[in-house]
Amino acid sequence: MPGAAATGTRHFLIGTELSREELDALLARALELKAAPLCSDALAGASVALIFEKPSTRTRLSFEAGIHELGGHPIVLRAGELQLARGESLRDTALVLSRQVAAVGVRTGPDEMLAELAAHSSIPVFNMLTALHHPCQALADLLTVREALGRLDGVRLAYVGDGTNVARSLALLGVLAGMEIAIASPPGYALAEDLEPSGEGSLTLHTDPREAVRGADVLYTDVWVSMGDEHAARERRAALAPYRIDEPLLDAAAPGAFALHCLPAHPGEEISEEVLYGARQRIWDQAENRRHAQKALLELLLPPRE
Ligand code: CP
Ligand code: NVA
């Protein structure tokens, strides 16, 4: 039947499609790819479509460069360039994509859009950011922590700020990897209380940032105004003002703690300029690690063809 997705096709929509063993292996492979970026031609002869319905700097750069390094050809499609924008169905779009490219990444708003595309695709579909999830970001986040500390199991990470897509993916994949995740947000901006990540780690929700960062090895934040939240920017900045990562907050964490941020940053809002460009962060390594982690993901989603 032309609409049926092939059984066995692997998608990466929320991140927890991976087992813990696969996640560990993916991160180990990412470190190998980082050490030797041209060692793999896993995508030789293959094209990968990258559909962006929202702006991007890091995700687009890291996927485009990473696919090229793997010997593949990235095809970037912006909102408005597809017949989807004129009403063609997701089903028909999925059927056509499945006959032209080896995989497709999507950055969009509704998670349902991604799920529907995946339901009709016989090629892997991966999430490049939706309203609720940003699992490719979480892969780079975990890779950066593992690279810095040599392990993830038992590492304490405190996320301070809005309960965004980035926070949700970090919680889901961090707990899967055995991390202890504490998230501090103001009332009304917390992650859904019914989020129940599975894995050997833990998730606790807080309102007091100092309570969340006590004993933390890593501090993390995201923007106060995510894409699509611009209409409420003023209220968000007011509510989130006490949730900034700065030197005093780092001092309240474990000795040697460092800061992460998915970027783009707004120095003076969710993170101080001192921390963003100082010695107590690994944010720029984290941005680079997007490419290494995603290359390992593509290898996993696209095993060698017969
Ligand atoms: N962190 C992240 O996804 O950045 P971009 O929005 O620039 O892709
Ligand atoms: N939460 C942010 C992440 C940007 C990478 C957003 O969705 O805009």
PDB file of C-alpha atoms and ligand atoms in Angstrom:
ATOM      1  CA  MET A   1       0.000   0.000   0.000  1.00  0.00           C
ATOM      2  CA  PRO A   2       1.598   3.311  -0.997  1.00  0.00           C
ATOM      3  CA  GLY A   3       0.727   5.040   2.288  1.00  0.00           C
ATOM      4  CA  ALA A   4       2.249   2.440   4.573  1.00  0.00           C
ATOM      5  CA  ALA A   5       5.471   3.252   6.371  1.00  0.00           C
ATOM      6  CA  ALA A   6       8.028   0.472   6.226  1.00  0.00           C
ATOM      7  CA  THR A   7       8.219  -1.555   9.362  1.00  0.00           C
ATOM      8  CA  GLY A   8      11.585  -1.268  11.024  1.00  0.00           C
ATOM      9  CA  THR A   9      12.063   2.372  10.004  1.00  0.00           C
ATOM     10  CA  ARG A  10      13.579   4.204  12.957  1.00  0.00           C
ATOM     11  CA  HIS A  11      12.452   7.709  13.798  1.00  0.00           C
ATOM     12  CA  PHE A  12      13.884  10.139  16.349  1.00  0.00           C
ATOM     13  CA  LEU A  13      10.960  12.308  17.418  1.00  0.00           C
ATOM     14  CA  ILE A  14      11.320  12.676  21.175  1.00  0.00           C
ATOM     15  CA  GLY A  15      14.648  10.992  21.832  1.00  0.00           C
ATOM     16  CA  THR A  16      13.479   8.136  23.997  1.00  0.00           C
ATOM     17  CA  GLU A  17      13.162   5.923  20.943  1.00  0.00           C
ATOM     18  CA  LEU A  18      16.759   5.053  21.929  1.00  0.00           C
ATOM     19  CA  SER A  19      17.532   2.504  24.601  1.00  0.00           C
ATOM     20  CA  ARG A  20      20.051   3.460  27.238  1.00  0.00           C
ATOM     21  CA  GLU A  21      22.612   1.166  25.586  1.00  0.00           C
ATOM     22  CA  GLU A  22      22.041   2.817  22.222  1.00  0.00           C
ATOM     23  CA  LEU A  23      22.366   6.257  23.772  1.00  0.00           C
ATOM     24  CA  ASP A  24      25.659   5.303  25.446  1.00  0.00           C
ATOM     25  CA  ALA A  25      26.959   3.828  22.186  1.00  0.00           C
ATOM     26  CA  LEU A  26      25.844   6.880  20.196  1.00  0.00           C
ATOM     27  CA  LEU A  27      27.719   9.239  22.532  1.00  0.00           C
ATOM     28  CA  ALA A  28      30.847   7.061  22.405  1.00  0.00           C
ATOM     29  CA  ARG A  29      30.637   7.053  18.601  1.00  0.00           C
ATOM     30  CA  ALA A  30      30.180  10.847  18.586  1.00  0.00           C
ATOM     31  CA  LEU A  31      33.481  11.227  20.443  1.00  0.00           C
ATOM     32  CA  GLU A  32      35.186   9.033  17.813  1.00  0.00           C
ATOM     33  CA  LEU A  33      33.683  11.153  15.044  1.00  0.00           C
ATOM     34  CA  LYS A  34      34.818  14.298  16.832  1.00  0.00           C
ATOM     35  CA  ALA A  35      38.390  12.959  16.953  1.00  0.00           C
ATOM     36  CA  ALA A  36      38.319  12.002  13.249  1.00  0.00           C
ATOM     37  CA  PRO A  37      35.543  13.970  11.499  1.00  0.00           C
ATOM     38  CA  LEU A  38      36.128  12.432   8.060  1.00  0.00           C
ATOM     39  CA  CYS A  39      36.471   8.802   9.195  1.00  0.00           C
ATOM     40  CA  SER A  40      32.959   7.786   8.116  1.00  0.00           C
ATOM     41  CA  ASP A  41      31.260   7.737   4.726  1.00  0.00           C
ATOM     42  CA  ALA A  42      28.022   6.355   6.131  1.00  0.00           C
ATOM     43  CA  LEU A  43      25.938   8.649   3.916  1.00  0.00           C
ATOM     44  CA  ALA A  44      27.878   8.161   0.667  1.00  0.00           C
ATOM     45  CA  GLY A  45      25.470   8.602  -2.209  1.00  0.00           C
ATOM     46  CA  ALA A  46      22.569   9.490   0.088  1.00  0.00           C
ATOM     47  CA  SER A  47      20.597  12.726   0.292  1.00  0.00           C
ATOM     48  CA  VAL A  48      18.976  13.999   3.499  1.00  0.00           C
ATOM     49  CA  ALA A  49      16.172  16.599   3.458  1.00  0.00           C
ATOM     50  CA  LEU A  50      16.178  19.253   6.186  1.00  0.00           C
ATOM     51  CA  ILE A  51      12.876  21.147   6.450  1.00  0.00           C
ATOM     52  CA  PHE A  52      12.954  24.402   8.418  1.00  0.00           C
ATOM     53  CA  GLU A  53       9.678  26.101   9.291  1.00  0.00           C
ATOM     54  CA  LYS A  54      11.477  28.204  11.935  1.00  0.00           C
ATOM     55  CA  PRO A  55      14.834  30.032  11.953  1.00  0.00           C
ATOM     56  CA  SER A  56      18.024  28.179  12.862  1.00  0.00           C
ATOM     57  CA  THR A  57      21.745  28.814  13.050  1.00  0.00           C
ATOM     58  CA  ARG A  58      23.286  25.832  14.890  1.00  0.00           C
ATOM     59  CA  THR A  59      20.909  23.096  13.798  1.00  0.00           C
ATOM     60  CA  ARG A  60      21.129  23.981  10.134  1.00  0.00           C
ATOM     61  CA  LEU A  61      24.904  24.472  10.173  1.00  0.00           C
ATOM     62  CA  SER A  62      25.632  21.313  12.128  1.00  0.00           C
ATOM     63  CA  PHE A  63      23.341  19.072  10.073  1.00  0.00           C
ATOM     64  CA  GLU A  64      24.445  20.504   6.741  1.00  0.00           C
ATOM     65  CA  ALA A  65      28.152  20.276   7.578  1.00  0.00           C
ATOM     66  CA  GLY A  66      27.765  16.905   9.307  1.00  0.00           C
ATOM     67  CA  ILE A  67      25.906  15.281   6.404  1.00  0.00           C
ATOM     68  CA  HIS A  68      28.595  16.568   4.029  1.00  0.00           C
ATOM     69  CA  GLU A  69      31.323  15.103   6.271  1.00  0.00           C
ATOM     70  CA  LEU A  70      29.548  11.728   6.165  1.00  0.00           C
ATOM     71  CA  GLY A  71      29.667  11.809   2.356  1.00  0.00           C
ATOM     72  CA  GLY A  72      25.984  12.685   1.928  1.00  0.00           C
ATOM     73  CA  HIS A  73      24.104  15.556   0.345  1.00  0.00           C
ATOM     74  CA  PRO A  74      21.916  17.828   2.499  1.00  0.00           C
ATOM     75  CA  ILE A  75      18.849  19.408   0.880  1.00  0.00           C
ATOM     76  CA  VAL A  76      17.639  22.368   2.912  1.00  0.00           C
ATOM     77  CA  LEU A  77      14.005  23.343   2.379  1.00  0.00           C
ATOM     78  CA  ARG A  78      12.631  26.476   4.006  1.00  0.00           C
ATOM     79  CA  ALA A  79       8.997  27.096   4.948  1.00  0.00           C
ATOM     80  CA  GLY A  80       7.153  28.264   1.886  1.00  0.00           C
ATOM     81  CA  GLU A  81       9.371  26.367  -0.561  1.00  0.00           C
ATOM     82  CA  LEU A  82       7.344  23.152  -0.386  1.00  0.00           C
ATOM     83  CA  GLN A  83       3.870  22.527  -1.759  1.00  0.00           C
ATOM     84  CA  LEU A  84       2.979  21.827   1.885  1.00  0.00           C
ATOM     85  CA  ALA A  85       2.703  25.597   2.169  1.00  0.00           C
ATOM     86  CA  ARG A  86      -0.038  25.482  -0.504  1.00  0.00           C
ATOM     87  CA  GLY A  87      -2.015  22.708   1.127  1.00  0.00           C
ATOM     88  CA  GLU A  88      -0.397  19.470  -0.093  1.00  0.00           C
ATOM     89  CA  SER A  89      -0.913  16.885   2.631  1.00  0.00           C
ATOM     90  CA  LEU A  90       1.739  15.641   5.015  1.00  0.00           C
ATOM     91  CA  ARG A  91       0.942  12.129   3.813  1.00  0.00           C
ATOM     92  CA  ASP A  92       1.713  12.927   0.189  1.00  0.00           C
ATOM     93  CA  THR A  93       4.800  14.898   1.191  1.00  0.00           C
ATOM     94  CA  ALA A  94       6.017  11.906   3.217  1.00  0.00           C
ATOM     95  CA  LEU A  95       5.416   9.498   0.320  1.00  0.00           C
ATOM     96  CA  VAL A  96       7.422  11.649  -2.073  1.00  0.00           C
ATOM     97  CA  LEU A  97      10.256  12.329   0.392  1.00  0.00           C
ATOM     98  CA  SER A  98      10.505   8.584   1.034  1.00  0.00           C
ATOM     99  CA  ARG A  99      11.232   7.947  -2.651  1.00  0.00           C
ATOM    100  CA  GLN A 100      13.885  10.646  -3.052  1.00  0.00           C
ATOM    101  CA  VAL A 101      15.963  10.914   0.109  1.00  0.00           C
ATOM    102  CA  ALA A 102      17.338   8.626   2.802  1.00  0.00           C
ATOM    103  CA  ALA A 103      16.042  10.583   5.808  1.00  0.00           C
ATOM    104  CA  VAL A 104      14.292  13.832   6.675  1.00  0.00           C
ATOM    105  CA  GLY A 105      14.753  16.275   9.540  1.00  0.00           C
ATOM    106  CA  VAL A 106      12.036  18.758  10.463  1.00  0.00           C
ATOM    107  CA  ARG A 107      11.964  21.953  12.534  1.00  0.00           C
ATOM    108  CA  THR A 108       8.392  23.035  13.112  1.00  0.00           C
ATOM    109  CA  GLY A 109       5.899  24.037  15.817  1.00  0.00           C
ATOM    110  CA  PRO A 110       3.365  21.264  16.358  1.00  0.00           C
ATOM    111  CA  ASP A 111       4.715  17.884  17.461  1.00  0.00           C
ATOM    112  CA  GLU A 112       1.653  16.371  15.760  1.00  0.00           C
ATOM    113  CA  MET A 113       2.957  17.523  12.366  1.00  0.00           C
ATOM    114  CA  LEU A 114       6.167  15.582  12.882  1.00  0.00           C
ATOM    115  CA  ALA A 115       4.289  12.501  14.113  1.00  0.00           C
ATOM    116  CA  GLU A 116       2.025  12.522  11.074  1.00  0.00           C
ATOM    117  CA  LEU A 117       4.929  12.903   8.671  1.00  0.00           C
ATOM    118  CA  ALA A 118       6.687  10.000  10.394  1.00  0.00           C
ATOM    119  CA  ALA A 119       3.550   7.842  10.278  1.00  0.00           C
ATOM    120  CA  HIS A 120       3.556   8.037   6.483  1.00  0.00           C
ATOM    121  CA  SER A 121       7.333   7.875   5.891  1.00  0.00           C
ATOM    122  CA  SER A 122       9.319   4.776   5.061  1.00  0.00           C
ATOM    123  CA  ILE A 123      12.539   6.705   5.812  1.00  0.00           C
ATOM    124  CA  PRO A 124      13.754   7.920   9.227  1.00  0.00           C
ATOM    125  CA  VAL A 125      12.251  11.222  10.385  1.00  0.00           C
ATOM    126  CA  PHE A 126      14.173  13.187  13.005  1.00  0.00           C
ATOM    127  CA  ASN A 127      13.145  16.147  15.125  1.00  0.00           C
ATOM    128  CA  MET A 128      15.191  19.333  14.644  1.00  0.00           C
ATOM    129  CA  LEU A 129      13.001  21.186  17.225  1.00  0.00           C
ATOM    130  CA  THR A 130       9.283  21.282  17.883  1.00  0.00           C
ATOM    131  CA  ALA A 131       7.215  23.143  20.453  1.00  0.00           C
ATOM    132  CA  LEU A 132       7.704  20.366  23.006  1.00  0.00           C
ATOM    133  CA  HIS A 133      10.972  18.633  22.119  1.00  0.00           C
ATOM    134  CA  HIS A 134      14.533  19.279  20.968  1.00  0.00           C
ATOM    135  CA  PRO A 135      16.156  15.840  21.242  1.00  0.00           C
ATOM    136  CA  CYS A 136      19.114  16.566  18.932  1.00  0.00           C
ATOM    137  CA  GLN A 137      20.058  19.390  21.291  1.00  0.00           C
ATOM    138  CA  ALA A 138      19.897  16.973  24.226  1.00  0.00           C
ATOM    139  CA  LEU A 139      22.301  14.587  22.476  1.00  0.00           C
ATOM    140  CA  ALA A 140      24.887  17.388  22.223  1.00  0.00           C
ATOM    141  CA  ASP A 141      24.200  18.419  25.824  1.00  0.00           C
ATOM    142  CA  LEU A 142      24.865  14.911  27.109  1.00  0.00           C
ATOM    143  CA  LEU A 143      27.921  14.570  24.892  1.00  0.00           C
ATOM    144  CA  THR A 144      29.346  17.793  26.348  1.00  0.00           C
ATOM    145  CA  VAL A 145      28.805  16.640  29.932  1.00  0.00           C
ATOM    146  CA  ARG A 146      30.304  13.231  29.210  1.00  0.00           C
ATOM    147  CA  GLU A 147      33.284  14.818  27.486  1.00  0.00           C
ATOM    148  CA  ALA A 148      33.859  17.145  30.469  1.00  0.00           C
ATOM    149  CA  LEU A 149      33.244  14.723  33.347  1.00  0.00           C
ATOM    150  CA  GLY A 150      33.881  11.314  31.772  1.00  0.00           C
ATOM    151  CA  ARG A 151      30.458   9.987  32.788  1.00  0.00           C
ATOM    152  CA  LEU A 152      26.756  10.791  32.938  1.00  0.00           C
ATOM    153  CA  ASP A 153      25.595   8.317  35.568  1.00  0.00           C
ATOM    154  CA  GLY A 154      24.898  10.198  38.798  1.00  0.00           C
ATOM    155  CA  VAL A 155      25.912  13.599  37.389  1.00  0.00           C
ATOM    156  CA  ARG A 156      23.755  16.362  38.863  1.00  0.00           C
ATOM    157  CA  LEU A 157      22.464  18.910  36.365  1.00  0.00           C
ATOM    158  CA  ALA A 158      20.349  21.911  37.369  1.00  0.00           C
ATOM    159  CA  TYR A 159      18.302  23.625  34.673  1.00  0.00           C
ATOM    160  CA  VAL A 160      17.216  27.126  35.628  1.00  0.00           C
ATOM    161  CA  GLY A 161      14.505  28.987  33.708  1.00  0.00           C
ATOM    162  CA  ASP A 162      11.567  28.392  31.400  1.00  0.00           C
ATOM    163  CA  GLY A 163      10.276  24.816  31.059  1.00  0.00           C
ATOM    164  CA  THR A 164      10.964  24.736  27.330  1.00  0.00           C
ATOM    165  CA  ASN A 165      11.340  22.086  24.652  1.00  0.00           C
ATOM    166  CA  VAL A 166      15.057  22.076  25.525  1.00  0.00           C
ATOM    167  CA  ALA A 167      14.325  21.444  29.219  1.00  0.00           C
ATOM    168  CA  ARG A 168      11.919  18.611  28.396  1.00  0.00           C
ATOM    169  CA  SER A 169      14.371  16.816  26.094  1.00  0.00           C
ATOM    170  CA  LEU A 170      17.188  17.273  28.590  1.00  0.00           C
ATOM    171  CA  ALA A 171      15.006  15.746  31.317  1.00  0.00           C
ATOM    172  CA  LEU A 172      13.931  12.793  29.161  1.00  0.00           C
ATOM    173  CA  LEU A 173      17.379  11.916  27.837  1.00  0.00           C
ATOM    174  CA  GLY A 174      19.259  12.889  31.008  1.00  0.00           C
ATOM    175  CA  VAL A 175      17.177  10.549  33.169  1.00  0.00           C
ATOM    176  CA  LEU A 176      17.559   7.811  30.540  1.00  0.00           C
ATOM    177  CA  ALA A 177      21.342   8.279  30.843  1.00  0.00           C
ATOM    178  CA  GLY A 178      21.231   8.039  34.660  1.00  0.00           C
ATOM    179  CA  MET A 179      21.600  11.747  35.481  1.00  0.00           C
ATOM    180  CA  GLU A 180      19.968  13.583  38.380  1.00  0.00           C
ATOM    181  CA  ILE A 181      18.111  16.499  36.796  1.00  0.00           C
ATOM    182  CA  ALA A 182      16.712  19.374  38.892  1.00  0.00           C
ATOM    183  CA  ILE A 183      14.644  22.033  37.124  1.00  0.00           C
ATOM    184  CA  ALA A 184      13.830  25.403  38.713  1.00  0.00           C
ATOM    185  CA  SER A 185      11.153  27.540  37.052  1.00  0.00           C
ATOM    186  CA  PRO A 186       8.759  30.242  38.249  1.00  0.00           C
ATOM    187  CA  PRO A 187       5.111  29.289  38.764  1.00  0.00           C
ATOM    188  CA  GLY A 188       3.373  29.042  35.406  1.00  0.00           C
ATOM    189  CA  TYR A 189       6.602  28.235  33.524  1.00  0.00           C
ATOM    190  CA  ALA A 190       7.371  24.781  34.916  1.00  0.00           C
ATOM    191  CA  LEU A 191       7.607  21.580  32.913  1.00  0.00           C
ATOM    192  CA  ALA A 192       4.389  19.581  33.100  1.00  0.00           C
ATOM    193  CA  GLU A 193       4.269  17.780  36.431  1.00  0.00           C
ATOM    194  CA  ASP A 194       3.032  14.650  34.712  1.00  0.00           C
ATOM    195  CA  LEU A 195       6.274  14.282  32.753  1.00  0.00           C
ATOM    196  CA  GLU A 196       7.607  10.940  33.900  1.00  0.00           C
ATOM    197  CA  PRO A 197      10.955  10.237  32.302  1.00  0.00           C
ATOM    198  CA  SER A 198      12.007   6.630  32.432  1.00  0.00           C
ATOM    199  CA  GLY A 199      15.503   5.546  33.318  1.00  0.00           C
ATOM    200  CA  GLU A 200      17.815   5.165  36.261  1.00  0.00           C
ATOM    201  CA  GLY A 201      18.265   8.890  36.842  1.00  0.00           C
ATOM    202  CA  SER A 202      15.813  11.256  38.514  1.00  0.00           C
ATOM    203  CA  LEU A 203      13.872  14.447  37.831  1.00  0.00           C
ATOM    204  CA  THR A 204      12.853  16.974  40.479  1.00  0.00           C
ATOM    205  CA  LEU A 205      10.958  20.214  39.883  1.00  0.00           C
ATOM    206  CA  HIS A 206      11.648  23.326  41.974  1.00  0.00           C
ATOM    207  CA  THR A 207      10.759  26.993  42.112  1.00  0.00           C
ATOM    208  CA  ASP A 208      13.885  28.185  43.986  1.00  0.00           C
ATOM    209  CA  PRO A 209      16.936  28.295  41.688  1.00  0.00           C
ATOM    210  CA  ARG A 210      19.378  28.131  44.632  1.00  0.00           C
ATOM    211  CA  GLU A 211      17.730  24.987  45.926  1.00  0.00           C
ATOM    212  CA  ALA A 212      17.964  23.372  42.477  1.00  0.00           C
ATOM    213  CA  VAL A 213      21.650  24.206  41.961  1.00  0.00           C
ATOM    214  CA  ARG A 214      22.843  22.976  45.367  1.00  0.00           C
ATOM    215  CA  GLY A 215      25.388  20.233  44.699  1.00  0.00           C
ATOM    216  CA  ALA A 216      24.952  20.526  40.911  1.00  0.00           C
ATOM    217  CA  ASP A 217      27.886  19.699  38.639  1.00  0.00           C
ATOM    218  CA  VAL A 218      26.334  21.445  35.640  1.00  0.00           C
ATOM    219  CA  LEU A 219      24.016  24.460  35.313  1.00  0.00           C
ATOM    220  CA  TYR A 220      21.890  24.896  32.201  1.00  0.00           C
ATOM    221  CA  THR A 221      19.542  27.516  30.824  1.00  0.00           C
ATOM    222  CA  ASP A 222      17.563  28.359  27.692  1.00  0.00           C
ATOM    223  CA  VAL A 223      16.044  31.596  26.398  1.00  0.00           C
ATOM    224  CA  TRP A 224      13.179  33.259  28.249  1.00  0.00           C
ATOM    225  CA  VAL A 225      11.269  33.920  25.034  1.00  0.00           C
ATOM    226  CA  SER A 226      11.178  30.873  22.753  1.00  0.00           C
ATOM    227  CA  MET A 227      10.191  30.975  19.096  1.00  0.00           C
ATOM    228  CA  GLY A 228       6.420  31.429  19.089  1.00  0.00           C
ATOM    229  CA  ASP A 229       6.299  33.039  22.573  1.00  0.00           C
ATOM    230  CA  GLU A 230       7.125  36.567  21.396  1.00  0.00           C
ATOM    231  CA  HIS A 231       3.578  37.803  22.081  1.00  0.00           C
ATOM    232  CA  ALA A 232       4.186  37.418  25.854  1.00  0.00           C
ATOM    233  CA  ALA A 233       7.803  38.606  25.954  1.00  0.00           C
ATOM    234  CA  ARG A 234       7.325  41.323  28.580  1.00  0.00           C
ATOM    235  CA  GLU A 235       5.572  39.070  31.144  1.00  0.00           C
ATOM    236  CA  ARG A 236       8.094  36.290  30.526  1.00  0.00           C
ATOM    237  CA  ARG A 237      11.094  38.537  31.155  1.00  0.00           C
ATOM    238  CA  ALA A 238       9.523  39.788  34.388  1.00  0.00           C
ATOM    239  CA  ALA A 239       8.660  36.307  35.698  1.00  0.00           C
ATOM    240  CA  LEU A 240      11.989  34.747  34.723  1.00  0.00           C
ATOM    241  CA  ALA A 241      14.285  37.572  35.905  1.00  0.00           C
ATOM    242  CA  PRO A 242      15.323  35.735  39.131  1.00  0.00           C
ATOM    243  CA  TYR A 243      16.348  32.667  37.081  1.00  0.00           C
ATOM    244  CA  ARG A 244      19.569  33.955  35.521  1.00  0.00           C
ATOM    245  CA  ILE A 245      22.786  31.929  35.457  1.00  0.00           C
ATOM    246  CA  ASP A 246      25.522  34.206  36.778  1.00  0.00           C
ATOM    247  CA  GLU A 247      28.690  33.889  38.865  1.00  0.00           C
ATOM    248  CA  PRO A 248      26.862  33.936  42.246  1.00  0.00           C
ATOM    249  CA  LEU A 249      24.572  31.111  41.091  1.00  0.00           C
ATOM    250  CA  LEU A 250      27.591  29.093  39.913  1.00  0.00           C
ATOM    251  CA  ASP A 251      29.182  29.726  43.342  1.00  0.00           C
ATOM    252  CA  ALA A 252      26.098  28.119  44.928  1.00  0.00           C
ATOM    253  CA  ALA A 253      26.619  24.895  42.912  1.00  0.00           C
ATOM    254  CA  ALA A 254      29.256  22.161  43.395  1.00  0.00           C
ATOM    255  CA  PRO A 255      32.918  23.229  43.188  1.00  0.00           C
ATOM    256  CA  GLY A 256      34.042  23.244  39.544  1.00  0.00           C
ATOM    257  CA  ALA A 257      30.477  23.454  38.209  1.00  0.00           C
ATOM    258  CA  PHE A 258      30.155  24.794  34.674  1.00  0.00           C
ATOM    259  CA  ALA A 259      27.360  26.347  32.625  1.00  0.00           C
ATOM    260  CA  LEU A 260      25.652  25.134  29.449  1.00  0.00           C
ATOM    261  CA  HIS A 261      23.213  26.963  27.167  1.00  0.00           C
ATOM    262  CA  CYS A 262      21.629  25.661  23.965  1.00  0.00           C
ATOM    263  CA  LEU A 263      21.954  29.140  22.361  1.00  0.00           C
ATOM    264  CA  PRO A 264      20.981  31.619  20.996  1.00  0.00           C
ATOM    265  CA  ALA A 265      21.847  33.548  24.191  1.00  0.00           C
ATOM    266  CA  HIS A 266      20.668  36.911  25.434  1.00  0.00           C
ATOM    267  CA  PRO A 267      23.509  38.073  27.691  1.00  0.00           C
ATOM    268  CA  GLY A 268      22.118  39.966  30.648  1.00  0.00           C
ATOM    269  CA  GLU A 269      18.844  38.026  30.516  1.00  0.00           C
ATOM    270  CA  GLU A 270      19.004  34.261  31.148  1.00  0.00           C
ATOM    271  CA  ILE A 271      22.817  34.241  31.412  1.00  0.00           C
ATOM    272  CA  SER A 272      25.362  36.885  32.373  1.00  0.00           C
ATOM    273  CA  GLU A 273      27.948  37.994  29.843  1.00  0.00           C
ATOM    274  CA  GLU A 274      30.687  37.038  32.325  1.00  0.00           C
ATOM    275  CA  VAL A 275      29.538  33.415  32.385  1.00  0.00           C
ATOM    276  CA  LEU A 276      28.744  33.182  28.668  1.00  0.00           C
ATOM    277  CA  TYR A 277      32.269  34.208  27.634  1.00  0.00           C
ATOM    278  CA  GLY A 278      34.129  33.192  30.798  1.00  0.00           C
ATOM    279  CA  ALA A 279      36.044  30.143  32.000  1.00  0.00           C
ATOM    280  CA  ARG A 280      33.139  28.503  33.844  1.00  0.00           C
ATOM    281  CA  GLN A 281      31.199  27.376  30.777  1.00  0.00           C
ATOM    282  CA  ARG A 282      31.359  24.768  28.009  1.00  0.00           C
ATOM    283  CA  ILE A 283      28.752  26.444  25.846  1.00  0.00           C
ATOM    284  CA  TRP A 284      30.838  26.830  22.711  1.00  0.00           C
ATOM    285  CA  ASP A 285      32.028  23.202  22.890  1.00  0.00           C
ATOM    286  CA  GLN A 286      28.355  22.286  23.309  1.00  0.00           C
ATOM    287  CA  ALA A 287      27.432  24.188  20.124  1.00  0.00           C
ATOM    288  CA  GLU A 288      30.204  22.359  18.226  1.00  0.00           C
ATOM    289  CA  ASN A 289      29.074  19.027  19.659  1.00  0.00           C
ATOM    290  CA  ARG A 290      25.759  19.332  17.830  1.00  0.00           C
ATOM    291  CA  ARG A 291      27.543  18.175  14.666  1.00  0.00           C
ATOM    292  CA  HIS A 292      29.372  15.234  16.226  1.00  0.00           C
ATOM    293  CA  ALA A 293      26.316  13.931  18.094  1.00  0.00           C
ATOM    294  CA  GLN A 294      24.034  14.270  15.074  1.00  0.00           C
ATOM    295  CA  LYS A 295      26.486  12.454  12.808  1.00  0.00           C
ATOM    296  CA  ALA A 296      26.397   9.537  15.240  1.00  0.00           C
ATOM    297  CA  LEU A 297      22.588   9.736  15.216  1.00  0.00           C
ATOM    298  CA  LEU A 298      22.482   9.611  11.410  1.00  0.00           C
ATOM    299  CA  GLU A 299      24.762   6.568  11.416  1.00  0.00           C
ATOM    300  CA  LEU A 300      22.364   4.876  13.824  1.00  0.00           C
ATOM    301  CA  LEU A 301      19.224   5.796  11.875  1.00  0.00           C
ATOM    302  CA  LEU A 302      20.764   4.857   8.513  1.00  0.00           C
ATOM    303  CA  PRO A 303      22.630   1.573   8.893  1.00  0.00           C
ATOM    304  CA  PRO A 304      24.671   0.400   5.880  1.00  0.00           C
ATOM    305  CA  ARG A 305      22.529  -0.533   2.859  1.00  0.00           C
ATOM    306  CA  GLU A 306      22.738  -4.011   1.341  1.00  0.00           C
TER     307      GLU A 306
HETATM  308  N1   CP B   1      20.284  25.432  19.765  1.00  0.00           N
HETATM  309  C1   CP B   1      19.680  25.511  18.557  1.00  0.00           C
HETATM  310  O1   CP B   1      18.876  24.675  18.156  1.00  0.00           O
HETATM  311  O2   CP B   1      20.083  26.585  17.830  1.00  0.00           O
HETATM  312  P1   CP B   1      19.434  27.061  16.455  1.00  0.00           P
HETATM  313  O3   CP B   1      18.033  27.539  16.766  1.00  0.00           O
HETATM  314  O4   CP B   1      20.321  28.182  15.997  1.00  0.00           O
HETATM  315  O5   CP B   1      19.401  25.913  15.496  1.00  0.00           O
HETATM  316  N1  NVA B   2      13.402  27.074  23.480  1.00  0.00           N
HETATM  317  C1  NVA B   2      14.018  27.692  22.325  1.00  0.00           C
HETATM  318  C2  NVA B   2      15.170  26.870  21.854  1.00  0.00           C
HETATM  319  C3  NVA B   2      15.938  27.483  20.721  1.00  0.00           C
HETATM  320  C4  NVA B   2      17.055  26.594  20.261  1.00  0.00           C
HETATM  321  C5  NVA B   2      12.983  27.875  21.231  1.00  0.00           C
HETATM  322  O1  NVA B   2      12.155  26.977  21.027  1.00  0.00           O
HETATM  323  O2  NVA B   2      12.996  28.935  20.591  1.00  0.00           O
END
